[in-house]
XYZ file of C-alpha atoms in Angstrom:
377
model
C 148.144 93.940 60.136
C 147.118 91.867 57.069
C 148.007 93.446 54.123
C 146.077 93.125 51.013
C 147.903 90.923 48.233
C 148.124 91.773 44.106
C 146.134 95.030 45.077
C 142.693 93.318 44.264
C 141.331 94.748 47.118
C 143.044 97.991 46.833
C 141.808 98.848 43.579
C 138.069 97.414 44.548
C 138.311 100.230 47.424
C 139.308 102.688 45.590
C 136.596 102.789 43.338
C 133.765 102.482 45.866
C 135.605 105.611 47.512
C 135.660 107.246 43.537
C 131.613 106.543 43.501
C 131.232 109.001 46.157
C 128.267 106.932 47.297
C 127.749 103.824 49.684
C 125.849 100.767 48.809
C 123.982 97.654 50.453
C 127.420 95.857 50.128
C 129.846 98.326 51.630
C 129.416 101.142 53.821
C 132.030 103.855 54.871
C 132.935 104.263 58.370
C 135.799 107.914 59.447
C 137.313 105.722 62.441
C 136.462 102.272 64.043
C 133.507 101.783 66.202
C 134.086 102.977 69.778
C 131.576 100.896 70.575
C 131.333 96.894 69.569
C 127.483 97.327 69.780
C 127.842 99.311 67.043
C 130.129 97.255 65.450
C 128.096 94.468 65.632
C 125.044 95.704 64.274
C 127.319 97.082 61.175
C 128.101 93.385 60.490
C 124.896 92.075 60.957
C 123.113 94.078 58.544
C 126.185 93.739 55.919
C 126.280 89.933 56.799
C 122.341 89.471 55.668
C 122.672 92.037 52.697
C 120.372 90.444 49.333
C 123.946 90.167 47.461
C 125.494 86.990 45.432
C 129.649 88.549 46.625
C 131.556 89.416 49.151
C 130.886 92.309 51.991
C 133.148 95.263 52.842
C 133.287 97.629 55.880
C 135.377 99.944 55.113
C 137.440 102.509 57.616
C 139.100 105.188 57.032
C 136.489 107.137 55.018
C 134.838 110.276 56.161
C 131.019 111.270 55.475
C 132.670 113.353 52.059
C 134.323 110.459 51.168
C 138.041 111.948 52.277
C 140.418 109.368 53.224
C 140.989 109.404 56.836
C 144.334 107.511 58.344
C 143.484 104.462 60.721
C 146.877 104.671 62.283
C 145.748 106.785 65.170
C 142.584 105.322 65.684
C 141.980 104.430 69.344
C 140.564 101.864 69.797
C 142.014 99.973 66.995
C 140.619 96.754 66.501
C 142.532 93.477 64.717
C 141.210 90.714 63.620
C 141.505 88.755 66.258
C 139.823 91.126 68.453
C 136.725 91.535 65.790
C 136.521 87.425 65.815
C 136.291 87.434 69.475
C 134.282 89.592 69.768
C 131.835 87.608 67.685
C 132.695 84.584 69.193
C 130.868 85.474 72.563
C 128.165 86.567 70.923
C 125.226 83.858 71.289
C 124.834 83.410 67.386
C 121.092 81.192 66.213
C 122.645 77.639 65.638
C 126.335 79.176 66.327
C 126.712 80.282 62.584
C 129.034 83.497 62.877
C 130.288 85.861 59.873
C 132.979 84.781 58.307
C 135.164 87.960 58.492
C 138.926 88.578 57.769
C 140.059 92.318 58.130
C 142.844 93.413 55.888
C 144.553 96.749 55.556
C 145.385 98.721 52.580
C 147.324 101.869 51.759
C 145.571 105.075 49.211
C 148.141 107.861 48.537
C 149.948 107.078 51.792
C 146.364 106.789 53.942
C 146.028 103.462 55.958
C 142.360 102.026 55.371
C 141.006 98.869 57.252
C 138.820 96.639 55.684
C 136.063 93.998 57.317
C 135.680 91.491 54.599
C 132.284 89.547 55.401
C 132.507 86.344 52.874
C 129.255 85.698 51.295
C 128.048 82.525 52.279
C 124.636 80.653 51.828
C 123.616 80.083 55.742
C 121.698 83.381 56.035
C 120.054 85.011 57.853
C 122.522 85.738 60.868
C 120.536 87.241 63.987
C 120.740 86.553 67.883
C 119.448 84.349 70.252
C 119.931 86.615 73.287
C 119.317 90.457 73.247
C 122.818 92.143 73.015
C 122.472 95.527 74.907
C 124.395 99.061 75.356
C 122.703 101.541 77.647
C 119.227 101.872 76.359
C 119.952 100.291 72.712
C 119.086 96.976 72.282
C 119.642 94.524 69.621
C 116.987 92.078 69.694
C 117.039 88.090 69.699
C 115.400 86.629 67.303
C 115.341 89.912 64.952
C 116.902 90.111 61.208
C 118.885 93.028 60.735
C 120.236 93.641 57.219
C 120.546 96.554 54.839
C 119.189 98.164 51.993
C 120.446 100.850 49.211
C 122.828 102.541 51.448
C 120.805 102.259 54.993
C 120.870 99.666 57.985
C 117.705 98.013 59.605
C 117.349 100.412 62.864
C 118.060 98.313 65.888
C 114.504 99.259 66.606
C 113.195 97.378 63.548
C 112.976 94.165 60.945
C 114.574 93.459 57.681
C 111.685 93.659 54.978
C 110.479 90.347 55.172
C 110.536 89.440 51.351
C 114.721 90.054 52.115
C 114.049 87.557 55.004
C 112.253 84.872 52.359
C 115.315 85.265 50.210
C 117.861 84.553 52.742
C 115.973 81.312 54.234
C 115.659 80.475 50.571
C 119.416 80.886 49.885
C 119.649 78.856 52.724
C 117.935 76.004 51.662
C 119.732 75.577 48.295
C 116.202 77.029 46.595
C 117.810 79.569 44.857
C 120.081 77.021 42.771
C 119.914 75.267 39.912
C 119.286 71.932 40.031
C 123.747 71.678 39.402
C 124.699 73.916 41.818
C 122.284 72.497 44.695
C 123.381 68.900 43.951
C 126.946 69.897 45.716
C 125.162 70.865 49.011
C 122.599 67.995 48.596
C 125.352 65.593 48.285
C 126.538 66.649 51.947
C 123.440 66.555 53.650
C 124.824 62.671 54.248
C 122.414 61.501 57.042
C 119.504 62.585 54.702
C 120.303 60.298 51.813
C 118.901 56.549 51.529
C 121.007 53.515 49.762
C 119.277 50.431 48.224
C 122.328 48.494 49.029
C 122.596 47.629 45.411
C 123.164 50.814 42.898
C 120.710 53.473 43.681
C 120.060 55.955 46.165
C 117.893 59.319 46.818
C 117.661 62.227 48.967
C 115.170 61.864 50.965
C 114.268 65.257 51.534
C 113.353 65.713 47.697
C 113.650 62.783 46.227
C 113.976 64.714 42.717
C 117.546 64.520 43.247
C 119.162 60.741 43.111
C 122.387 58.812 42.328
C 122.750 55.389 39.954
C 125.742 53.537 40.318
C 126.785 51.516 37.142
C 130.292 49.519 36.365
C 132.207 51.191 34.096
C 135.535 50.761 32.358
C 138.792 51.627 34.053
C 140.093 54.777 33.566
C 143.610 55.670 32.492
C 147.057 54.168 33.427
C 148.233 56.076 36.263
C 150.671 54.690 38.920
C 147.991 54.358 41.530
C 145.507 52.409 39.585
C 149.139 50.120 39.067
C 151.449 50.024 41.628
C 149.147 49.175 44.655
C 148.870 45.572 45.878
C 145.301 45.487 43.569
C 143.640 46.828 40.929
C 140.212 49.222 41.394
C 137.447 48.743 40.040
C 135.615 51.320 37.945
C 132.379 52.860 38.323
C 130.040 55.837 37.276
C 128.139 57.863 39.938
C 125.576 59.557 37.619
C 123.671 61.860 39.634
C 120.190 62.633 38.574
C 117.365 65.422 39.183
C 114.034 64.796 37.933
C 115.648 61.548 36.560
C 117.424 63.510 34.240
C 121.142 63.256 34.486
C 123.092 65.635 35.377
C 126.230 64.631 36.397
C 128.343 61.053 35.302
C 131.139 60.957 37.869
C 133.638 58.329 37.736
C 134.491 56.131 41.525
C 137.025 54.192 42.126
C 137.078 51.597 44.662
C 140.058 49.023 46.153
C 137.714 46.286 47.417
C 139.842 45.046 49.647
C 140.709 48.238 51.424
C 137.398 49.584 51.736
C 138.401 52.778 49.652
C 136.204 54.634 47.061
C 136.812 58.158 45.609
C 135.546 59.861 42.304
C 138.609 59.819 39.909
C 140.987 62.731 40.952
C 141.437 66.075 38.754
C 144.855 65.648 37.149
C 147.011 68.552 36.512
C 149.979 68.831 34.304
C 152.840 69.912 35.989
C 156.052 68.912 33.526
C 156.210 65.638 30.965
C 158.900 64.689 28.912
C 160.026 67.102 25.621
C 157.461 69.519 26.860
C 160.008 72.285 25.572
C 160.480 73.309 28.841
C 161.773 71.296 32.100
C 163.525 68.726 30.236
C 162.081 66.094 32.812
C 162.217 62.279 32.362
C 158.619 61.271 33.513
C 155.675 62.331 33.514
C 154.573 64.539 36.582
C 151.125 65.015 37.235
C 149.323 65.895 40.119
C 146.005 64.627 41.602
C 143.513 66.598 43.258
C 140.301 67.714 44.243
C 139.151 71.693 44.441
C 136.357 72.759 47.359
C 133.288 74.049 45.673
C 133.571 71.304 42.847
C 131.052 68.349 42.274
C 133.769 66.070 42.538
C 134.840 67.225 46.005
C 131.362 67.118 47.216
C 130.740 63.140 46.268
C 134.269 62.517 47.496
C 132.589 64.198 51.349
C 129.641 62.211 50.419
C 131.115 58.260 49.316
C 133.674 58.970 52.608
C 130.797 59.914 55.042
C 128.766 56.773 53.587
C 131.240 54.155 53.908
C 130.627 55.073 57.968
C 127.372 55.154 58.464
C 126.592 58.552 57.179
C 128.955 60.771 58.983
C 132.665 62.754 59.320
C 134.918 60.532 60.539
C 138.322 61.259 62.109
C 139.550 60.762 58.407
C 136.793 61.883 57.016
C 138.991 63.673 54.271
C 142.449 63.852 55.411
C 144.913 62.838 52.804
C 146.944 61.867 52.318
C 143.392 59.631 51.109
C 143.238 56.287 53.184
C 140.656 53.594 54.356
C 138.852 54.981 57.006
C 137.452 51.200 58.113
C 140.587 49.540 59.051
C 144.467 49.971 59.285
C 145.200 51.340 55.695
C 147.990 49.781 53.199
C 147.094 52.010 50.209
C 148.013 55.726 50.627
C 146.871 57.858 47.910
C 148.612 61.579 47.886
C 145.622 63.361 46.592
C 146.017 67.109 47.288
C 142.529 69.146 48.303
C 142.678 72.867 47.524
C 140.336 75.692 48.887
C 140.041 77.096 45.025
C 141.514 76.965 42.167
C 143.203 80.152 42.565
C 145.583 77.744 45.306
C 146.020 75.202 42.759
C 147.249 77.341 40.199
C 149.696 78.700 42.736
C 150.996 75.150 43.827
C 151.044 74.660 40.241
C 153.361 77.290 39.997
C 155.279 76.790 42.852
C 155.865 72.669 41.471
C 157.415 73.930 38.335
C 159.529 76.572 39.600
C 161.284 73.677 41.801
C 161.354 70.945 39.466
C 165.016 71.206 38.882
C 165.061 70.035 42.608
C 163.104 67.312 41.981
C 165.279 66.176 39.075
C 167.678 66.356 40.988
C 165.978 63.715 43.623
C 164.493 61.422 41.732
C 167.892 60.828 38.790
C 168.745 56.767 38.083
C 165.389 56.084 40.067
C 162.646 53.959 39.231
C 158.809 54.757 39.611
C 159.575 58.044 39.258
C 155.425 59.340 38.185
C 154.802 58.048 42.372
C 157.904 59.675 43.248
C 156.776 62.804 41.901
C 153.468 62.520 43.492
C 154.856 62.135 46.828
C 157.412 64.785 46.401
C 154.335 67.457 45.849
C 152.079 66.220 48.396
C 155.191 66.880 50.679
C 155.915 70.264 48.888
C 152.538 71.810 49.079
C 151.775 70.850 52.643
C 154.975 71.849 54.084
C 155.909 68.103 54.999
């Protein structure tokens, strides 16, 4: 079993079990299903709940809110068996819950929780009926969950819920910032110019202006490579207001463009601290940000509008022909990952003094060394 880290969790659960109540985004179950029917239907409703966070099925609870151990439970399910299970389920358009199911421990109790992760591709329903004697849940159908109570298999979500979710869906919900980060990845819906401009051709509100700019800092990789980028400034617009100014490099030559990394701080000289010699920063994009979503969206472009095999892999390298410039750029899920490979960097530095003493180029040095460090190379 997955146990849950830093007690987050733990300390969520334990106040929903305090409130003596459930709510449309957890619900309290004594034991696990018996049945995956039921199981099912539990997650679908949770899965379409009207809520901006994350989704908890908790077991281990019973209907007065006593804490009920999970050890004995027979049949109990993992999380592989849970994803499985919704695997051969014929999901609309194959979109499943994302779940994860993690255990914790109250006063020496063992709980399991179903984590459903909010994302914006609701609503979730079926494109076959899924039956269990004489229940039936139907295709087609929106199940979700309201206050403290599931749609009956027998009914419909309200269908203002059911406007919200397609709305979610469809970025509708946003502001105009937010929805430019999805809009940006909607790649085969976006026309080019072939000069400097470009709009979405779904709602042509939102567009992109591409102006030369002046280079931007010193950094090894803007140096050391066998040419110089140019500089430019993706300023994304809604309404022709702008919203965004982004800046892209690009190495003619190699057919490479990216927006200018993040750059983190890791250890510089008489910082008071590592005593290092050089400094040692770190490059990197974070999923979620604007800068990750043109970096999808310049990639998918310089093909023809679509993921290629290296789409983003990194290390970052032409995707067009057999690359000479290879940029260790680091992509993180969050920023909660970054700040953890942040601190993982600086608690080995001494190691990496150690490596890169009486050598030159030591700023690329460093950059490989991480790239290596944080994905296990």
């Amino acid at each position: 079993m997955l146990y849950a880290k830093e007690g987050f969790v733990e300390n969520l659960i334990q106040q929903l079990i305090e409130s003596r109540k459930e709510g449309h985004w957890w619900d309290f179950k004594r034991e696990h299903h018996k049945s995956s029917f039921d199981l099912l239907h539990d997650i679908l409703c949770l899965s379409n709940a009207i809520h901006s966070g994350d989704r908890y099925l908790i077991i281990g609870v019973s209907e007065d809110f006593d804490l009920v151990d999970v050890r004995g439970n027979s049949p109990r399910r993992n999380q592989s068996d849970i994803l499985d299970m919704l695997k051969k389920k014929n999901f609309a358009e194959d979109i499943v819950p994302c779940i994860s199911l993690v255990t914790i421990s109250i006063d020496g109790s063992d709980l399991d929780i179903i984590v459903i992760k909010n994302e914006r591709v609701k609503p979730y329903y079926l494109i076959n009926d899924e039956r269990e004697a004489k229940k039936i849940l139907k295709s087609g159908v929106i199940y979700s969950r309201v206050g403290d109570t599931n749609t009956p298999i027998n009914a419909c979500a309200n269908p203002k819920d059911v406007v919200i979710m397609w709305r979610e869906r469809f970025g509708l919900t946003q502001a105009a910032e937010e929805r430019f980060k999805s809009v940006l990845m909607e790649y085969e819906n976006w026309r080019y110019d072939g000069i400097s401009k470009a709009y979405y051709s779904l709602d042509p509100d939102y567009s992109i202006e591409i102006e030369q700019s002046e280079k931007q800092g010193q950094y090894w990789w803007q140096l050391d490579c066998f040419e110089e980028p140019i500089a430019f400034d993706y300023v994304l617009k809604y309404k022709n207001k702008d919203l965004y100014k982004i800046p892209v490099l690009m190495f003619d030559s190699e057919n490479l463009s990216f927006p200018f990394p993040n750059i983190e701080f890791v250890a510089y000289p008489n910082d008071g601290i590592t005593s290092v010699e050089c400094y040692c920063d770190l490059f990197c994009y974070v999923k979620g940000s604007i800068k990750f979503s043109l970096l999808c969206h310049i990639r998918a472009m310089e093909v023809g509008g679509k993921e290629s095999k290296e789409f983003i892999n990194t290390p970052i390298r032409t995707q067009i022909k057999p690359p000479i410039i290879s940029l260790p750029f680091i992509i993180f899920e969050d920023d909660e990952s970054k700040n953890t490979a942040i601190e993982k960097l600086r608690n080995k530095i001494d190691e990496f003094k150690e490596l890169s003493s009486g050598k030159d180029k030591c700023e690329r040095l460093f950059s490989e060394w991480a790239f290596n460090l944080i994905n296990g190379e």
